[in-house]
Amino acid sequence: MTARAPARATAEHTGTDPGEPSTAEIVVRGVTKTFTRRGGADVPAVDDLDLDIGHGEFLVLLGPSGCGKTTLLRCLAGLETPSRGEITIGGRAVFRAGRGARVDVAPEARPVSMMFQSYALWPHMTALANVAYPLENRRGGRREARAAADRALALVGVPELAEQYPGQMSGGQQQRIALARALVAGQDVVLFDEPLSNVDAKVRDQLRFELLALQRRLGFTAVYVTHDQHEAMSLATRIAVLHAGRIEQLGTPEEIYNRPASGYVARFVGVSNELTGQALDPTTVQTDIGEVTARVPTALVGHPVLLASRPERWRIVTGTPDEPNTWPATVDLAVFVGSRSEYMLGVGDGTRLAVWDSGATSHTTGSRCRVTIDPADVRVLPVDEGADEGSSWS
Ligand SMILES: Nc1ncnc2c1ncn2[C@@H]1O[C@H](COP(=O)(O)OP(=O)(O)OP(=O)(O)O)[C@@H](O)[C@H]1O
Ligand SMILES: [Mg+2]
């Protein structure tokens, strides 16, 4: 067997060039934050990370628990001091360590505001006082701060709550107040750390929609942390998928979903059918279910590979003559979920495939069928550590 191809995503997938000067609103270069756990082990929560975020962009940091999302956001805000690297916001260096004179601008002097997962409102202050608080030490004093807070409460749609205390409001209302407080100072950059994860699903959908509309209208640059792929896809201009403190892939929601750079990304942003095999030539991969036709990147020819495909790209067909990528299958499970039918098919000797069809359920459990996929819809990737767990089924 030949050597394994590298599994780590390349600069092509992270979209940054560490050697080039950048005109982005936020520029992160070589930022590392290492924590020392009790007992002495070092954890690189953010690991030599490069990222450019454009002016007015809605950039989502997506990844599982512990991948470094909050740590990176806190480094941007100045609430965490990186071990090394450089951060520039709005053309001004706010942090630099390891090269040249050290820079570390205090959080309150950075052009950013932040909204957290927990409402973080002061319980002894009214909604209006909570929102006005960040402005009270500015020129113009209390009166102007209160006037700006009134406008911010109107902006987020709850002017009638001005005199309520946090304990007298619902969770969704408290998050609206927290949003007003994040927006009141009119900062160019607003950082969000899972701001909607504590509110129920309906309120979350509504708030997400309003947040996006506000961001488009006010034009601030948003950096938004979530581990919810649906939330990421519906908000982002670009998504950065994080893995162990590094960016595994940076791209538009469409690129991340349809052209994942690794099995890790394919698995994290949706249901992914996975097969492992050996790439024989530029169009053929030998797998447990036989030869699969797909476009093999030149660097992977001759290597073990992972084939990833989306359930909605497979089609169940009956009676068609043999064409490439068609296999006999058994329907192990057929479920109608309203917007589509979901099938679990058995192919070959124990391979399972999730197949989604937008129509009504027309194949019953236990029946035989044939299943096919267009070679263009099979993604050929380097094998990674999660590759042998089989297809995922939600
Ligand atoms: N103050 C700290 N001391 C030690 N380790 C820490 C500290 N803060 C974070 N870590 C570690 O750094 C890593 C990244 O943590 P971080 O909070 O950034 O993850 P996250 O992606 O935001 O996760 P979640 O989705 O659970 O919020 C984790 O392994 C975590 O245990
Ligand atoms: Mg977090």
CSV table of C-alpha atoms and ligand atoms in Angstrom, one decimal:
chain,number,residue,atom,x,y,z
A,1,MET,CA,0.0,0.0,0.0
A,2,THR,CA,1.2,3.5,-0.8
A,3,ALA,CA,1.8,6.3,1.7
A,4,ARG,CA,-1.2,8.2,3.0
A,5,ALA,CA,-1.8,11.6,1.5
A,6,PRO,CA,-1.8,14.6,3.9
A,7,ALA,CA,-5.1,15.0,5.6
A,8,ARG,CA,-4.6,18.6,6.8
A,9,ALA,CA,-6.3,21.3,4.7
A,10,THR,CA,-4.0,23.6,2.7
A,11,ALA,CA,-3.9,27.4,2.2
A,12,GLU,CA,-6.3,26.9,-0.7
A,13,HIS,CA,-9.0,25.9,1.8
A,14,THR,CA,-8.2,28.6,4.5
A,15,GLY,CA,-8.1,31.4,1.9
A,16,THR,CA,-5.3,33.4,3.6
A,17,ASP,CA,-1.8,34.2,2.5
A,18,PRO,CA,0.3,34.8,5.6
A,19,GLY,CA,3.0,36.6,3.5
A,20,GLU,CA,0.6,39.2,2.0
A,21,PRO,CA,-0.4,42.5,3.5
A,22,SER,CA,-4.2,42.7,4.0
A,23,THR,CA,-6.9,45.4,3.8
A,24,ALA,CA,-9.4,43.4,5.7
A,25,GLU,CA,-11.3,44.8,8.7
A,26,ILE,CA,-9.9,42.1,11.0
A,27,VAL,CA,-6.5,40.4,10.3
A,28,VAL,CA,-5.3,37.5,12.4
A,29,ARG,CA,-1.8,36.3,11.8
A,30,GLY,CA,-0.1,33.4,13.5
A,31,VAL,CA,-2.3,33.7,16.6
A,32,THR,CA,-1.7,31.0,19.2
A,33,LYS,CA,-3.3,30.7,22.6
A,34,THR,CA,-2.0,27.9,24.8
A,35,PHE,CA,-3.7,27.1,28.1
A,36,THR,CA,-2.0,25.1,30.8
A,37,ARG,CA,-4.4,22.6,32.4
A,38,ARG,CA,-4.2,21.8,36.1
A,39,GLY,CA,-1.6,19.1,36.2
A,40,GLY,CA,0.6,20.8,33.7
A,41,ALA,CA,-0.5,19.7,30.2
A,42,ASP,CA,-0.5,22.4,27.5
A,43,VAL,CA,-3.6,22.9,25.4
A,44,PRO,CA,-3.2,24.9,22.2
A,45,ALA,CA,-6.8,26.2,22.2
A,46,VAL,CA,-6.0,28.4,19.2
A,47,ASP,CA,-3.0,27.1,17.1
A,48,ASP,CA,-1.0,29.4,14.7
A,49,LEU,CA,-4.2,30.7,13.1
A,50,ASP,CA,-4.5,33.1,10.1
A,51,LEU,CA,-7.8,34.7,9.2
A,52,ASP,CA,-8.9,37.8,7.2
A,53,ILE,CA,-12.4,39.1,7.8
A,54,GLY,CA,-13.7,41.7,5.3
A,55,HIS,CA,-15.5,44.9,6.2
A,56,GLY,CA,-19.2,44.3,6.6
A,57,GLU,CA,-18.7,40.6,6.4
A,58,PHE,CA,-20.8,38.1,8.5
A,59,LEU,CA,-18.1,35.5,9.4
A,60,VAL,CA,-19.2,32.4,11.3
A,61,LEU,CA,-16.8,30.4,13.4
A,62,LEU,CA,-18.2,26.8,13.4
A,63,GLY,CA,-17.0,23.7,15.1
A,64,PRO,CA,-17.6,21.2,17.9
A,65,SER,CA,-17.2,21.9,21.6
A,66,GLY,CA,-13.6,22.6,22.6
A,67,CYS,CA,-12.3,23.5,19.1
A,68,GLY,CA,-11.3,27.0,20.2
A,69,LYS,CA,-14.2,29.2,19.0
A,70,THR,CA,-14.7,31.2,22.2
A,71,THR,CA,-10.9,31.5,22.8
A,72,LEU,CA,-10.4,33.0,19.3
A,73,LEU,CA,-13.3,35.5,19.8
A,74,ARG,CA,-12.0,36.5,23.3
A,75,CYS,CA,-8.6,37.1,21.7
A,76,LEU,CA,-10.2,39.5,19.2
A,77,ALA,CA,-12.0,41.3,22.1
A,78,GLY,CA,-8.9,41.6,24.2
A,79,LEU,CA,-10.4,39.4,27.0
A,80,GLU,CA,-7.8,36.7,26.4
A,81,THR,CA,-4.1,37.4,25.8
A,82,PRO,CA,-2.6,35.3,22.9
A,83,SER,CA,0.7,33.5,23.6
A,84,ARG,CA,1.9,34.9,20.3
A,85,GLY,CA,0.8,36.3,16.9
A,86,GLU,CA,-0.7,39.5,15.6
A,87,ILE,CA,-4.3,41.0,15.5
A,88,THR,CA,-5.2,44.1,13.5
A,89,ILE,CA,-8.7,45.6,13.6
A,90,GLY,CA,-9.7,48.5,11.4
A,91,GLY,CA,-6.1,49.0,10.2
A,92,ARG,CA,-4.7,49.3,13.8
A,93,ALA,CA,-2.7,46.6,15.5
A,94,VAL,CA,-4.5,45.7,18.7
A,95,PHE,CA,-2.2,42.8,19.7
A,96,ARG,CA,1.3,41.8,18.7
A,97,ALA,CA,3.7,39.5,20.5
A,98,GLY,CA,6.7,37.6,19.4
A,99,ARG,CA,7.9,40.0,16.7
A,100,GLY,CA,8.8,43.7,17.1
A,101,ALA,CA,7.4,45.9,19.9
A,102,ARG,CA,4.7,44.3,22.0
A,103,VAL,CA,1.2,45.7,21.5
A,104,ASP,CA,-1.9,44.8,23.7
A,105,VAL,CA,-4.7,47.3,23.4
A,106,ALA,CA,-7.2,47.1,26.4
A,107,PRO,CA,-10.7,45.6,25.5
A,108,GLU,CA,-12.5,48.9,26.1
A,109,ALA,CA,-10.1,50.7,23.6
A,110,ARG,CA,-10.8,48.2,20.8
A,111,PRO,CA,-13.5,49.1,18.2
A,112,VAL,CA,-15.5,46.0,19.1
A,113,SER,CA,-18.5,45.0,21.3
A,114,MET,CA,-19.5,41.6,22.3
A,115,MET,CA,-22.7,39.6,22.9
A,116,PHE,CA,-22.5,36.4,25.0
A,117,GLN,CA,-24.5,33.2,25.3
A,118,SER,CA,-25.8,34.0,28.7
A,119,TYR,CA,-27.6,37.3,28.7
A,120,ALA,CA,-25.0,38.9,31.0
A,121,LEU,CA,-27.4,41.7,32.0
A,122,TRP,CA,-27.1,43.4,35.3
A,123,PRO,CA,-30.1,42.2,37.3
A,124,HIS,CA,-30.4,45.4,39.4
A,125,MET,CA,-30.6,47.7,36.4
A,126,THR,CA,-33.6,48.3,34.1
A,127,ALA,CA,-33.3,47.4,30.4
A,128,LEU,CA,-32.6,51.0,29.5
A,129,ALA,CA,-29.9,51.4,32.1
A,130,ASN,CA,-28.3,48.1,31.0
A,131,VAL,CA,-28.2,49.3,27.4
A,132,ALA,CA,-27.0,52.8,28.3
A,133,TYR,CA,-24.2,51.6,30.6
A,134,PRO,CA,-21.4,51.1,28.0
A,135,LEU,CA,-21.9,54.8,26.9
A,136,GLU,CA,-22.2,56.5,30.2
A,137,ASN,CA,-18.5,57.3,30.5
A,138,ARG,CA,-18.4,58.8,27.0
A,139,ARG,CA,-18.6,62.5,26.1
A,140,GLY,CA,-22.3,63.6,26.3
A,141,GLY,CA,-22.8,61.8,29.6
A,142,ARG,CA,-25.9,60.2,30.9
A,143,ARG,CA,-28.5,62.0,28.9
A,144,GLU,CA,-27.0,61.2,25.5
A,145,ALA,CA,-26.4,57.6,26.7
A,146,ARG,CA,-30.0,57.2,27.6
A,147,ALA,CA,-31.2,58.7,24.3
A,148,ALA,CA,-29.0,56.3,22.4
A,149,ALA,CA,-30.2,53.4,24.5
A,150,ASP,CA,-33.8,54.4,23.7
A,151,ARG,CA,-33.0,54.2,20.0
A,152,ALA,CA,-31.2,50.9,20.4
A,153,LEU,CA,-34.2,49.4,22.2
A,154,ALA,CA,-36.5,50.6,19.4
A,155,LEU,CA,-34.0,49.1,16.9
A,156,VAL,CA,-34.3,45.6,18.4
A,157,GLY,CA,-38.1,46.0,18.7
A,158,VAL,CA,-38.7,46.2,22.4
A,159,PRO,CA,-39.0,50.0,23.3
A,160,GLU,CA,-41.8,49.0,25.8
A,161,LEU,CA,-39.4,47.1,28.0
A,162,ALA,CA,-37.2,50.1,28.8
A,163,GLU,CA,-38.2,50.2,32.5
A,164,GLN,CA,-38.4,46.4,33.1
A,165,TYR,CA,-35.7,44.6,35.1
A,166,PRO,CA,-34.1,41.4,33.6
A,167,GLY,CA,-35.9,39.2,36.1
A,168,GLN,CA,-39.2,40.4,34.7
A,169,MET,CA,-38.5,39.4,31.1
A,170,SER,CA,-38.5,36.2,29.1
A,171,GLY,CA,-35.2,34.7,27.8
A,172,GLY,CA,-35.8,35.9,24.3
A,173,GLN,CA,-36.5,39.5,25.6
A,174,GLN,CA,-33.4,39.4,27.6
A,175,GLN,CA,-31.4,38.5,24.6
A,176,ARG,CA,-32.9,41.4,22.7
A,177,ILE,CA,-31.7,43.7,25.4
A,178,ALA,CA,-28.3,42.1,25.3
A,179,LEU,CA,-28.3,42.7,21.5
A,180,ALA,CA,-29.3,46.3,22.0
A,181,ARG,CA,-26.4,46.7,24.4
A,182,ALA,CA,-24.0,45.2,21.9
A,183,LEU,CA,-25.2,47.6,19.2
A,184,VAL,CA,-25.6,50.8,21.1
A,185,ALA,CA,-22.0,52.0,20.9
A,186,GLY,CA,-22.1,51.7,17.1
A,187,GLN,CA,-18.8,49.8,16.9
A,188,ASP,CA,-17.5,48.6,13.6
A,189,VAL,CA,-17.1,45.1,14.8
A,190,VAL,CA,-19.6,43.0,16.8
A,191,LEU,CA,-18.6,39.7,18.2
A,192,PHE,CA,-21.2,37.1,19.1
A,193,ASP,CA,-20.6,34.0,21.2
A,194,GLU,CA,-23.6,31.6,20.7
A,195,PRO,CA,-26.0,34.4,21.5
A,196,LEU,CA,-29.1,32.4,20.6
A,197,SER,CA,-28.4,29.0,22.2
A,198,ASN,CA,-30.4,29.7,25.4
A,199,VAL,CA,-33.6,30.7,23.7
A,200,ASP,CA,-36.3,28.3,22.4
A,201,ALA,CA,-36.3,27.3,18.7
A,202,LYS,CA,-39.1,29.7,17.5
A,203,VAL,CA,-37.6,32.8,19.2
A,204,ARG,CA,-34.2,31.7,17.9
A,205,ASP,CA,-35.4,31.6,14.3
A,206,GLN,CA,-37.0,35.1,14.7
A,207,LEU,CA,-34.0,36.6,16.4
A,208,ARG,CA,-31.6,35.2,13.9
A,209,PHE,CA,-33.6,36.7,11.0
A,210,GLU,CA,-33.7,40.1,12.7
A,211,LEU,CA,-30.1,40.0,13.6
A,212,LEU,CA,-29.1,39.4,10.0
A,213,ALA,CA,-31.4,42.2,8.8
A,214,LEU,CA,-29.9,44.6,11.4
A,215,GLN,CA,-26.4,43.6,10.4
A,216,ARG,CA,-27.1,44.3,6.7
A,217,ARG,CA,-28.8,47.6,7.6
A,218,LEU,CA,-26.1,48.9,10.0
A,219,GLY,CA,-23.2,47.5,8.1
A,220,PHE,CA,-21.1,46.3,11.0
A,221,THR,CA,-18.6,43.4,10.6
A,222,ALA,CA,-20.0,40.4,12.5
A,223,VAL,CA,-17.9,37.5,13.9
A,224,TYR,CA,-20.4,34.9,15.2
A,225,VAL,CA,-19.6,31.7,17.1
A,226,THR,CA,-21.8,28.7,16.9
A,227,HIS,CA,-21.7,24.9,16.9
A,228,ASP,CA,-25.0,24.7,15.0
A,229,GLN,CA,-24.5,24.1,11.3
A,230,HIS,CA,-28.0,25.3,10.3
A,231,GLU,CA,-27.4,28.6,12.1
A,232,ALA,CA,-24.0,29.0,10.5
A,233,MET,CA,-25.3,28.3,7.0
A,234,SER,CA,-28.3,30.7,7.4
A,235,LEU,CA,-26.2,33.7,8.7
A,236,ALA,CA,-22.8,33.5,7.2
A,237,THR,CA,-21.2,35.2,4.2
A,238,ARG,CA,-18.3,32.8,4.9
A,239,ILE,CA,-17.9,30.0,7.4
A,240,ALA,CA,-14.6,29.1,9.1
A,241,VAL,CA,-14.8,25.5,10.2
A,242,LEU,CA,-12.5,25.1,13.2
A,243,HIS,CA,-10.7,21.9,14.3
A,244,ALA,CA,-8.4,21.7,17.3
A,245,GLY,CA,-7.6,25.4,17.2
A,246,ARG,CA,-7.0,25.6,13.4
A,247,ILE,CA,-9.2,26.5,10.4
A,248,GLU,CA,-10.0,23.3,8.6
A,249,GLN,CA,-11.8,25.1,5.8
A,250,LEU,CA,-12.9,28.7,5.1
A,251,GLY,CA,-15.6,29.3,2.5
A,252,THR,CA,-19.1,30.3,1.6
A,253,PRO,CA,-21.9,28.1,3.0
A,254,GLU,CA,-22.4,26.6,-0.5
A,255,GLU,CA,-18.6,25.8,-0.8
A,256,ILE,CA,-18.5,24.3,2.7
A,257,TYR,CA,-21.5,22.1,2.1
A,258,ASN,CA,-20.9,21.0,-1.5
A,259,ARG,CA,-17.1,21.0,-1.6
A,260,PRO,CA,-15.9,20.1,1.9
A,261,ALA,CA,-12.1,20.0,2.1
A,262,SER,CA,-12.0,17.1,4.4
A,263,GLY,CA,-14.1,14.3,5.9
A,264,TYR,CA,-14.2,16.3,9.2
A,265,VAL,CA,-15.9,19.2,7.4
A,266,ALA,CA,-18.3,16.9,5.4
A,267,ARG,CA,-19.4,15.2,8.6
A,268,PHE,CA,-19.8,18.4,10.6
A,269,VAL,CA,-21.9,20.4,8.2
A,270,GLY,CA,-24.5,17.8,7.3
A,271,VAL,CA,-25.1,14.1,6.8
A,272,SER,CA,-22.3,12.5,4.9
A,273,ASN,CA,-22.2,9.1,3.3
A,274,GLU,CA,-18.7,7.8,3.5
A,275,LEU,CA,-16.8,5.0,1.8
A,276,THR,CA,-13.1,4.4,2.0
A,277,GLY,CA,-11.1,3.0,-0.9
A,278,GLN,CA,-8.1,3.1,-3.1
A,279,ALA,CA,-7.8,5.7,-5.9
A,280,LEU,CA,-6.8,3.6,-9.0
A,281,ASP,CA,-6.7,6.4,-11.6
A,282,PRO,CA,-8.0,9.9,-12.1
A,283,THR,CA,-11.6,8.7,-12.4
A,284,THR,CA,-11.8,5.4,-10.5
A,285,VAL,CA,-11.8,4.4,-6.8
A,286,GLN,CA,-11.9,0.8,-5.7
A,287,THR,CA,-14.2,0.4,-2.7
A,288,ASP,CA,-16.0,-2.4,-0.7
A,289,ILE,CA,-19.0,-2.0,-3.1
A,290,GLY,CA,-16.9,-2.1,-6.2
A,291,GLU,CA,-15.5,0.6,-8.5
A,292,VAL,CA,-16.8,4.1,-8.0
A,293,THR,CA,-16.5,6.6,-10.8
A,294,ALA,CA,-15.5,10.1,-9.4
A,295,ARG,CA,-13.1,12.9,-10.1
A,296,VAL,CA,-9.9,12.1,-8.2
A,297,PRO,CA,-7.6,15.0,-7.4
A,298,THR,CA,-4.2,14.4,-9.0
A,299,ALA,CA,-2.4,14.4,-5.6
A,300,LEU,CA,-4.6,11.5,-4.4
A,301,VAL,CA,-4.2,9.1,-7.3
A,302,GLY,CA,-2.6,5.9,-6.0
A,303,HIS,CA,-3.6,6.7,-2.4
A,304,PRO,CA,-6.2,5.5,0.0
A,305,VAL,CA,-9.1,7.9,-0.1
A,306,LEU,CA,-12.4,8.8,1.5
A,307,LEU,CA,-15.5,9.2,-0.7
A,308,ALA,CA,-18.1,11.6,0.7
A,309,SER,CA,-21.5,12.2,-0.7
A,310,ARG,CA,-24.8,13.9,0.4
A,311,PRO,CA,-28.0,11.8,0.9
A,312,GLU,CA,-30.0,14.1,-1.4
A,313,ARG,CA,-27.6,13.5,-4.3
A,314,TRP,CA,-28.4,9.8,-4.5
A,315,ARG,CA,-31.4,8.6,-6.5
A,316,ILE,CA,-33.3,5.4,-6.2
A,317,VAL,CA,-34.0,4.0,-9.7
A,318,THR,CA,-35.9,1.0,-10.9
A,319,GLY,CA,-35.3,-1.0,-14.0
A,320,THR,CA,-32.5,1.2,-15.6
A,321,PRO,CA,-29.7,-0.5,-17.5
A,322,ASP,CA,-26.3,-0.5,-15.9
A,323,GLU,CA,-24.6,2.9,-15.9
A,324,PRO,CA,-21.6,4.1,-13.9
A,325,ASN,CA,-22.3,4.3,-10.1
A,326,THR,CA,-25.4,2.2,-10.0
A,327,TRP,CA,-25.8,-0.6,-7.4
A,328,PRO,CA,-28.5,-3.0,-6.3
A,329,ALA,CA,-29.7,-2.2,-2.8
A,330,THR,CA,-32.1,-3.2,-0.1
A,331,VAL,CA,-34.3,-0.7,1.7
A,332,ASP,CA,-33.5,-1.2,5.4
A,333,LEU,CA,-35.6,1.7,6.5
A,334,ALA,CA,-38.0,4.1,4.9
A,335,VAL,CA,-39.2,7.2,6.9
A,336,PHE,CA,-41.4,10.1,5.7
A,337,VAL,CA,-40.4,13.2,7.6
A,338,GLY,CA,-42.7,15.7,6.0
A,339,SER,CA,-40.4,17.7,3.7
A,340,ARG,CA,-38.8,14.5,2.3
A,341,SER,CA,-38.5,10.7,2.5
A,342,GLU,CA,-35.4,9.4,4.2
A,343,TYR,CA,-34.1,5.9,3.3
A,344,MET,CA,-31.4,3.8,4.8
A,345,LEU,CA,-30.2,1.4,2.1
A,346,GLY,CA,-28.0,-1.6,2.4
A,347,VAL,CA,-25.5,-1.9,-0.5
A,348,GLY,CA,-23.0,-4.8,-1.1
A,349,ASP,CA,-21.8,-6.5,2.0
A,350,GLY,CA,-22.8,-4.3,4.9
A,351,THR,CA,-22.4,-0.8,3.5
A,352,ARG,CA,-25.2,1.5,4.5
A,353,LEU,CA,-26.3,4.6,2.6
A,354,ALA,CA,-28.5,7.5,3.7
A,355,VAL,CA,-30.6,8.5,0.7
A,356,TRP,CA,-33.1,11.4,0.8
A,357,ASP,CA,-35.9,12.0,-1.8
A,358,SER,CA,-38.0,15.1,-1.9
A,359,GLY,CA,-41.1,13.1,-2.8
A,360,ALA,CA,-43.5,10.9,-0.9
A,361,THR,CA,-42.2,7.5,0.4
A,362,SER,CA,-42.4,5.2,-2.6
A,363,HIS,CA,-40.2,2.3,-1.5
A,364,THR,CA,-41.1,0.1,1.4
A,365,THR,CA,-38.8,-1.4,4.1
A,366,GLY,CA,-37.5,-4.7,2.8
A,367,SER,CA,-37.9,-4.0,-0.9
A,368,ARG,CA,-35.2,-4.2,-3.5
A,369,CYS,CA,-34.1,-1.3,-5.7
A,370,ARG,CA,-31.1,0.2,-7.5
A,371,VAL,CA,-29.3,3.3,-6.3
A,372,THR,CA,-27.2,5.7,-8.3
A,373,ILE,CA,-25.2,8.9,-8.0
A,374,ASP,CA,-23.7,11.3,-10.6
A,375,PRO,CA,-19.8,11.0,-10.4
A,376,ALA,CA,-19.7,14.8,-10.0
A,377,ASP,CA,-21.5,14.5,-6.7
A,378,VAL,CA,-18.9,12.2,-5.1
A,379,ARG,CA,-16.2,14.1,-3.3
A,380,VAL,CA,-12.8,12.4,-3.2
A,381,LEU,CA,-10.9,13.4,0.0
A,382,PRO,CA,-7.8,12.3,1.9
A,383,VAL,CA,-8.6,9.7,4.5
A,384,ASP,CA,-8.8,11.2,8.0
A,385,GLU,CA,-9.2,9.9,11.5
A,386,GLY,CA,-13.0,9.8,11.5
A,387,ALA,CA,-13.2,8.0,8.1
A,388,ASP,CA,-13.9,4.4,9.2
A,389,GLU,CA,-17.0,5.1,11.3
A,390,GLY,CA,-19.3,4.5,8.3
A,391,SER,CA,-22.1,6.7,7.0
A,392,SER,CA,-23.9,9.0,9.4
A,393,TRP,CA,-27.6,8.9,9.7
A,394,SER,CA,-29.7,11.6,11.4
B,1,LIG,N1,-9.2,29.2,31.1
B,1,LIG,C1,-8.9,28.0,30.6
B,1,LIG,N2,-7.9,27.2,31.2
B,1,LIG,C2,-7.6,26.0,30.6
B,1,LIG,N3,-8.1,25.5,29.5
B,1,LIG,C3,-9.0,26.3,28.8
B,1,LIG,C4,-9.4,27.6,29.3
B,1,LIG,N4,-10.4,28.1,28.5
B,1,LIG,C5,-10.5,27.2,27.5
B,1,LIG,N5,-9.7,26.1,27.7
B,1,LIG,C6,-9.5,24.9,26.8
B,1,LIG,O1,-9.3,25.4,25.5
B,1,LIG,C7,-10.0,24.6,24.5
B,1,LIG,C8,-10.9,25.5,23.7
B,1,LIG,O2,-11.9,26.1,24.5
B,1,LIG,P1,-13.0,27.1,23.9
B,1,LIG,O3,-13.8,27.5,25.1
B,1,LIG,O4,-12.4,28.1,23.1
B,1,LIG,O5,-13.9,26.1,23.0
B,1,LIG,P2,-15.2,26.3,22.2
B,1,LIG,O6,-15.0,25.9,20.8
B,1,LIG,O7,-15.7,27.7,22.5
B,1,LIG,O8,-16.2,25.2,22.9
B,1,LIG,P3,-17.8,25.3,23.3
B,1,LIG,O9,-18.5,25.0,22.0
B,1,LIG,O10,-17.9,24.2,24.2
B,1,LIG,O11,-18.1,26.6,23.8
B,1,LIG,C9,-10.7,23.5,25.3
B,1,LIG,O12,-9.9,22.4,25.3
B,1,LIG,C10,-10.8,24.1,26.7
B,1,LIG,O13,-10.7,23.1,27.7
B,2,MG,MG,-17.4,28.4,23.5
